[in-house]
Amino acid sequence: MRLTFDTDVETFRAEFAAFLEANLPTEAEAAERPRSSAHIPAWARRWQRLQFDQGWLLPGNPPEFGGRRASVIQQYVHLEELSRRRICHSYNPQGVGIIAASLLSFGTDEQKHRWAVPVLRAEITAALGMSEPGAGSDLASLRTRAERDGDHFVVNGQKVWTSGAHDADVLLTFVRTDPDAPKHKGISVLLIPTDTPGVTRRPFASYTAADDKDFNEVFFEDVRVPAGHLVGPLNQGWRVASGSLGHERTLMWLGEAERMARAVGDFRPATPLQKDWYATLVMDLQALRLLGSAALARAARGEQDVPALSVLKVLGSEGSQRALERALEAAGPDGLDMSATTAPYHHMGFDDDCRGWFNRYARSFGGTIAGGTSEIQRGIIAERVLGLPRR
């Protein structure tokens, strides 16, 4: 295995780095912070639109969708540079990285230009309506239903943990359209504007950020949605979900690897036991990066390996959590100081990495849940990697 990049890839990296150096908003310009993952301040809308226009928002896309037809390896380098610098290319990450990407993969031409392009240009924001009170990682158990009524669907049900829904303009919503079909077969996907009558959004706080309300409960009561808002074929929503979560997990493993790297870099071992912890974490991080490099090489050859994403998702999220737990233990009582800044961060990054070791550790549990829990990922690995029976 050769863990270096070709000249064209490094040229691509240098061009992107030069773009960042020349165009990043100043700290003063970026003083207004987003209030949720679907709220984009005016300055950040301008920043995202500039990236779109210059082909740097999602470089793997064609130019009309904010890219420059970059190779898989070049796309990785793009994400690596953003992660290394702790820069957000969008403050609506699920809108750009999951919802717009899903529309470009499964939507009609009209949906791509009416919904995906405005999301990519930060003209509107989007949230993902998947989880329900009784269907978290097990999407197939969802009960929000959509019944056909002429040229509309009528939607009734509830979603929860819908990040940024109260600030979003549209929800990519997974609904049950055939209650008699097997669980995985009767699901469809609808684009539901949040100002549609019958849609109620209720934001709530998390215990790690009581003042930061990003999560939402979303209720649908006789919500009428035009049939033209159906994404992909009727009752084929599982394919869209697999694509959506694939986009999410591809991004998440790199994010978790970088988060783990930052935790290891900030770790200050003092005792022999702490030095042993540190050495183990360094080896775990190296193993994660090597496995990720192998998966990246397969993707560059055009090989699809969905189970590998589950492996990386588990190792990345749990490795990051383990690193933060060890660092918190090593910090002792000082680790409980929520006002302490544990690491420098760019003014254009999210703030969740700088509020003390305990806050960083508490937030790490989200990484083992979002995009499919570790338990669900282990089930996928058991069946599709190890070939074990379901029971």
Coordinates of N, CA and C in Angstrom, one line a residue, residues 9 54 64 216 308 355 382:
V9 N -3.0 15.3 -7.4 CA -3.8 15.4 -6.2 C -3.2 16.5 -5.3
Q54 N -17.3 28.7 -7.2 CA -15.9 28.4 -7.6 C -15.6 26.9 -7.7
E64 N -22.4 22.7 -12.4 CA -23.7 23.2 -12.1 C -24.2 22.9 -10.8
N216 N -35.2 18.6 17.5 CA -36.6 19.0 17.4 C -37.5 17.7 17.4
A308 N -17.8 -1.7 4.7 CA -16.5 -1.1 5.2 C -16.9 0.2 5.9
R355 N -14.9 23.4 24.6 CA -15.6 23.8 25.9 C -15.2 22.9 27.1
A382 N -21.7 -8.1 11.2 CA -21.8 -9.5 11.5 C -22.4 -10.3 10.3

